[in-house]
Short mmCIF file of C-alpha atoms in Angstrom, two decimals:
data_model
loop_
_atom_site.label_atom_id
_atom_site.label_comp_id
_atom_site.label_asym_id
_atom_site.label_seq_id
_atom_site.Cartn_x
_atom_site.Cartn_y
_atom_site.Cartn_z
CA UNK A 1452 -2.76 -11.85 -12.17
CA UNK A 1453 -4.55 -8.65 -13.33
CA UNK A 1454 -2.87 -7.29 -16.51
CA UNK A 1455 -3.03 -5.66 -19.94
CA UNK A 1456 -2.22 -7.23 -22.91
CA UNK A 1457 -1.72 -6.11 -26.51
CA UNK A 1458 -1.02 -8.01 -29.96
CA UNK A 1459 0.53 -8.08 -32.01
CA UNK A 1460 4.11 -6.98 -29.95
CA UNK A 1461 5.20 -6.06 -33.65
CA UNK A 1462 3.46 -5.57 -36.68
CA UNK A 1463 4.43 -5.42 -40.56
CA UNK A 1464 2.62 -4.50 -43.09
CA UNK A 1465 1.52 -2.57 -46.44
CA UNK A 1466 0.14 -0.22 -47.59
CA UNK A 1467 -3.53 -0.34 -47.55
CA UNK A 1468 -4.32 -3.07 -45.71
CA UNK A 1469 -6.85 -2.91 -42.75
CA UNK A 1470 -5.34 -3.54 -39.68
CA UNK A 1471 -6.76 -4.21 -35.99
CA UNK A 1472 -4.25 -4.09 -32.82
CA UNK A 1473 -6.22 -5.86 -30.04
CA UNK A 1474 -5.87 -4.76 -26.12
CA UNK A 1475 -7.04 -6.47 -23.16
CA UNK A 1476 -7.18 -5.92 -19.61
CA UNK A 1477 -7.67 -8.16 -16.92
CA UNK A 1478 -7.15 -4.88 -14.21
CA UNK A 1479 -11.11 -4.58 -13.85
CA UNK A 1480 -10.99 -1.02 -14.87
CA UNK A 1481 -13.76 1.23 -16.83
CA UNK A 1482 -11.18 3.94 -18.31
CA UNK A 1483 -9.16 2.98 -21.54
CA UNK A 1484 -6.81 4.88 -23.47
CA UNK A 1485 -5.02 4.13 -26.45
CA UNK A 1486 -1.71 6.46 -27.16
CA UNK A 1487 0.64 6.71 -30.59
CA UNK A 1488 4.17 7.26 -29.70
CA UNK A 1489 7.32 8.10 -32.14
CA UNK A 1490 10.91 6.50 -31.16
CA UNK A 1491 12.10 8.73 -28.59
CA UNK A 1492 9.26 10.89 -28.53
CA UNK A 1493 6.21 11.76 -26.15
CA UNK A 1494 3.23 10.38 -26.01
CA UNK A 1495 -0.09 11.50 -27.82
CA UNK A 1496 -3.28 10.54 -26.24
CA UNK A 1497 -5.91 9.34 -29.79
CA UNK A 1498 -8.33 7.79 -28.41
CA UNK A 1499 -10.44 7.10 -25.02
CA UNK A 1500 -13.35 5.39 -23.27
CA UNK A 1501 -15.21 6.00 -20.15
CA UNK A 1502 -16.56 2.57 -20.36
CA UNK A 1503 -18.88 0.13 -22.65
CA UNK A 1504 -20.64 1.75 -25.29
CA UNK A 1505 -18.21 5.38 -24.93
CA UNK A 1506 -15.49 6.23 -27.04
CA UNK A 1507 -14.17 9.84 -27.57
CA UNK A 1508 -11.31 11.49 -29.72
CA UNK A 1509 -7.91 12.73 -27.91
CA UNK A 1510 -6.00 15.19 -28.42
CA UNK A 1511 -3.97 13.92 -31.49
CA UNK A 1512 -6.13 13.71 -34.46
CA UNK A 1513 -6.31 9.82 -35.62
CA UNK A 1514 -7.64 8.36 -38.83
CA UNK A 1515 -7.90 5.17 -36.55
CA UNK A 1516 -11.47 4.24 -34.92
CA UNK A 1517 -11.43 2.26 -31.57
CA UNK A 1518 -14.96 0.45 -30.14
CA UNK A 1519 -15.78 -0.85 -26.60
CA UNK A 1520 -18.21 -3.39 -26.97
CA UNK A 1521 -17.09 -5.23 -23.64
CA UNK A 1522 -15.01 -3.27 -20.60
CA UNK A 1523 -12.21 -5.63 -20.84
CA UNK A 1524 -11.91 -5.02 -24.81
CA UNK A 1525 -10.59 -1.92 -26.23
CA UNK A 1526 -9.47 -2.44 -30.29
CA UNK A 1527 -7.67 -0.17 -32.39
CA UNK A 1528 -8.77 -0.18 -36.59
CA UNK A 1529 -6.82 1.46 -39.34
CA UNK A 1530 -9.37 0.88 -42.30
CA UNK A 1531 -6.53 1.38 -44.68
CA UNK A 1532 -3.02 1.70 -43.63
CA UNK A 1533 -0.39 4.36 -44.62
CA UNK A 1534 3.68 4.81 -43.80
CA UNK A 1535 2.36 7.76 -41.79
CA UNK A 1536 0.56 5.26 -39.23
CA UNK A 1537 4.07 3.78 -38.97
CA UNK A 1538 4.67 4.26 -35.08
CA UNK A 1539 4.42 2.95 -31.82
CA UNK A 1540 1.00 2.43 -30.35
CA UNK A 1541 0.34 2.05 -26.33
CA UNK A 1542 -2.70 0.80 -24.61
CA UNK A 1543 -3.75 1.50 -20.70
CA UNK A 1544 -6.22 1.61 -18.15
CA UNK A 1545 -6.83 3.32 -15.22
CA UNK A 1546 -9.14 2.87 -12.44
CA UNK A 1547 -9.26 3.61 -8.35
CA UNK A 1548 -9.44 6.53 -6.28
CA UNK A 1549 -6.11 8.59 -8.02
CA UNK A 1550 -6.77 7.09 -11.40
CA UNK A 1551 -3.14 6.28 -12.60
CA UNK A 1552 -2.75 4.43 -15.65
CA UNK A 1553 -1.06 1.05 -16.12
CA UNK A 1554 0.05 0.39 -19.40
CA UNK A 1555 0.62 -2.25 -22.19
CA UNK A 1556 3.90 -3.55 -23.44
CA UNK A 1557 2.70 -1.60 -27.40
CA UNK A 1558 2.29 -2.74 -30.78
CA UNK A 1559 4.97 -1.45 -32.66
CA UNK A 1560 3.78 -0.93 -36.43
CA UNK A 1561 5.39 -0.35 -39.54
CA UNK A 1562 3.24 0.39 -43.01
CA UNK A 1563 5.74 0.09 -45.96
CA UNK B 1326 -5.44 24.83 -16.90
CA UNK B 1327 -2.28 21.80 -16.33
CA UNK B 1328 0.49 21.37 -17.74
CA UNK B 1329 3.56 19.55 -17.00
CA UNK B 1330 7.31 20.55 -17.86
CA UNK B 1331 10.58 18.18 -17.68
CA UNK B 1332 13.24 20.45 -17.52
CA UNK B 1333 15.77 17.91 -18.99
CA UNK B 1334 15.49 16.22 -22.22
CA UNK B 1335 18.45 14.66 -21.71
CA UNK B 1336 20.34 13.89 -17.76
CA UNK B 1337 23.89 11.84 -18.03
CA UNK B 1338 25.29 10.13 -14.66
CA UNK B 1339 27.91 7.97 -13.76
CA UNK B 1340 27.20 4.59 -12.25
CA UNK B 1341 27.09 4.84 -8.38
CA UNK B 1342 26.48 8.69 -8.65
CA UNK B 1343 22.79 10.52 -7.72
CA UNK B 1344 19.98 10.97 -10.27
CA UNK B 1345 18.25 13.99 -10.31
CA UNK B 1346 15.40 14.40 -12.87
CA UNK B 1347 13.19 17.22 -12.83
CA UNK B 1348 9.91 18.16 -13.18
CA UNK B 1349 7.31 21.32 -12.90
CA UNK B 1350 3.86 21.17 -13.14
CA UNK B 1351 0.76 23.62 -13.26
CA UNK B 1352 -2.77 22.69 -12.26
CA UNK B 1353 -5.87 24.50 -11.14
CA UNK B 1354 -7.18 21.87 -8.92
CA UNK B 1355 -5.30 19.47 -6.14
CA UNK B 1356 -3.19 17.49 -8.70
CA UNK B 1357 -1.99 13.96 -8.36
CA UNK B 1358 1.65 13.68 -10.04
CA UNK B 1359 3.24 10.22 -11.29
CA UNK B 1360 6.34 9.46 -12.73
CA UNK B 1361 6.26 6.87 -15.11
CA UNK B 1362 10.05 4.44 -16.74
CA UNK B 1363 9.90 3.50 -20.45
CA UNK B 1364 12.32 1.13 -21.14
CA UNK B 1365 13.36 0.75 -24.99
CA UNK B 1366 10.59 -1.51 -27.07
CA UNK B 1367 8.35 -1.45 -23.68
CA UNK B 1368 5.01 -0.12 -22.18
CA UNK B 1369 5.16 2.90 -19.45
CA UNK B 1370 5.99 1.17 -15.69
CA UNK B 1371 4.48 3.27 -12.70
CA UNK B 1372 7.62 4.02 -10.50
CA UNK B 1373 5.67 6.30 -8.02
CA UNK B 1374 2.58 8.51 -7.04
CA UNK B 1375 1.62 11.64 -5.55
CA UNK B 1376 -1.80 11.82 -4.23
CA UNK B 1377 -1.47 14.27 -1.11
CA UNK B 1378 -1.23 12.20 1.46
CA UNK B 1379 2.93 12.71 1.96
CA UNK B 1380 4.89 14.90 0.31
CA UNK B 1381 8.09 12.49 -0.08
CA UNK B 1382 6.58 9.62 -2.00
CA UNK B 1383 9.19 6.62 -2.38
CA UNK B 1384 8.85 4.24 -5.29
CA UNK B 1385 10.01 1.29 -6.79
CA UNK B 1386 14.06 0.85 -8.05
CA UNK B 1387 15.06 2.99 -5.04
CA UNK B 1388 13.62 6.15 -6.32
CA UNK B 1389 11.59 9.07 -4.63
CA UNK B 1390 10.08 12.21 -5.38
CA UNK B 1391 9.86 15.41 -3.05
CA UNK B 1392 6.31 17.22 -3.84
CA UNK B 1393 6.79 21.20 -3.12
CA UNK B 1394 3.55 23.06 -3.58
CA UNK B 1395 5.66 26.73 -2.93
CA UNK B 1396 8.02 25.54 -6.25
CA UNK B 1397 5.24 23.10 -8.46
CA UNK B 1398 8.25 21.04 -8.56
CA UNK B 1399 7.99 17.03 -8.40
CA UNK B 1400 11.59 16.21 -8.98
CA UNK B 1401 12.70 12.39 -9.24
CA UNK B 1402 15.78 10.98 -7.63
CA UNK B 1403 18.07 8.16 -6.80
CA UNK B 1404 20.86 7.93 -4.76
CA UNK B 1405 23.21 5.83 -6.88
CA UNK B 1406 22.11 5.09 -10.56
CA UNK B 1407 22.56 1.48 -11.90
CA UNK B 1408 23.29 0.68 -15.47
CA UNK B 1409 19.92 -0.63 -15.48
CA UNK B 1410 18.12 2.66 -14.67
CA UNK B 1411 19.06 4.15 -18.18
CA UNK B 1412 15.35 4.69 -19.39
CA UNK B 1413 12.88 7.25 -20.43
CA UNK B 1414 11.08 9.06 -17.37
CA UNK B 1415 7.77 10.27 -18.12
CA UNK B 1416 6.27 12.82 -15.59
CA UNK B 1417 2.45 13.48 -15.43
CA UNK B 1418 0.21 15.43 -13.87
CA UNK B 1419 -3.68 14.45 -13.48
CA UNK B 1420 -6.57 15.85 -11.71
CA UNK B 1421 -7.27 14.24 -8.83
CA UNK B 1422 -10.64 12.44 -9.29
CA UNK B 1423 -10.77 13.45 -13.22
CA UNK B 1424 -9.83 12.35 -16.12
CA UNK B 1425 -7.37 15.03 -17.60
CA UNK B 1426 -4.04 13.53 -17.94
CA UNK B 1427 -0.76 15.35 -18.85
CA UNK B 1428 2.47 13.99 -19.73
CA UNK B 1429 5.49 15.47 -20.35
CA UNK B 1430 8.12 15.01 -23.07
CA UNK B 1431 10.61 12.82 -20.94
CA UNK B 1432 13.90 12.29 -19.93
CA UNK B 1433 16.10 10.03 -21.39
CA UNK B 1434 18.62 9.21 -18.79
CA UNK B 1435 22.12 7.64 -19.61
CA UNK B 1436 23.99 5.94 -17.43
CA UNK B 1437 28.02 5.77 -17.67
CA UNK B 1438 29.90 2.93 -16.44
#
């Protein structure tokens, strides 16, 4: 069944550890997005990817970095994490004639 | 330039009563409009789409959205909520064939038994 996936569901960790949150999609599309998301809040769009090989900023500045090295893979790294990271991150793709995005079930993180 | 507004941040029904959540958009270009549910600790579900080919677009849960161009409204509603329908409703706006992507701030919607 064609889905995205993301790990960890939760994540706990300190300060200044690198950390990697992995997303996966089984949807066959080339558009990726990764989004950061307070409790209650809206969502900010940090990173994107046309396809293998492209990665662009959003509209949120990040300190995170994200690579596509295969179109089903789309990573998120925080070299060194901080309690301002703390938040909840969501992963889609999109594909198909209108383009609407499916989304992951997020990684919620927490940097103490 | 889009842009999307939800005119609510907050909408309180009954059980049993109608939903009415609401939504205005701008956009330069023929716009495709989706409303998205965000249930607590949970990814973004895709309750329905707009893509011009019907301007009363019915979705999943019982809900539907009207489309009027003359108002750049894309309102969501249901005809009796259900305790389960208390959620966070995400409208967006996206240019049809592009890659822009709006969303708006939400509406948390609480549902009284």
């Amino acid at each position: 069944e064609a889905d995205i996936y993301q790990t960890p569901r939760y994540l706990v960790i300190g300060t200044g550890k690198k950390i990697t949150l992995e997303c996966s999609q089984t949807m066959g599309h080339d558009k990726m997005y990764w989004y950061q998301q307070d409790p209650g809040m809206e969502l900010h769009l940090i990173h994107y990817s046309y396809g293998v090989n492209s990665t662009e900023k959003g509209d949120l500045s990040s300190e995170s970095t994200v690579s596509r090295i295969r179109t089903e893979h789309f990573p998120l790294t925080l070299e060194s994490a901080r309690p301002s990271h703390t938040s909840q991150y969501l992963c889609a793709s999109s594909g198909g004639r209108y383009d609407e995005q499916f989304f992951g079930p997020g990684t919620r993180l927490t940097v103490l | 330039a889009q842009s999307v507004t939800q005119l609510d941040s907050h909408v309180s029904v009954s059980e049993g009563t109608p939903v009415l959540l609401r939504c205005n958009y701008s956009s330069s270009y023929s716009p495709s409009l989706f409303w998205y549910v965000q249930h607590p600790n949970k990814g973004l579900q895709l309750l329905l789409k707009y893509t011009s080919a019907a301007t009363l677009v019915k979705g999943i849960n019982g809900f539907e959205a009207e489309f009027k161009k003359s108002e750049t409204s894309f309102h969501l509603t249901k005809p009796s909520a259900h305790m389960s329908d208390a959620a966070e409703y995400f409208c967006v706006v996206s240019e049809t064939g592009g890659f822009k992507t709006i969303f708006g701030a939400g509406t948390r919607l609480f549902v009284k038994a």
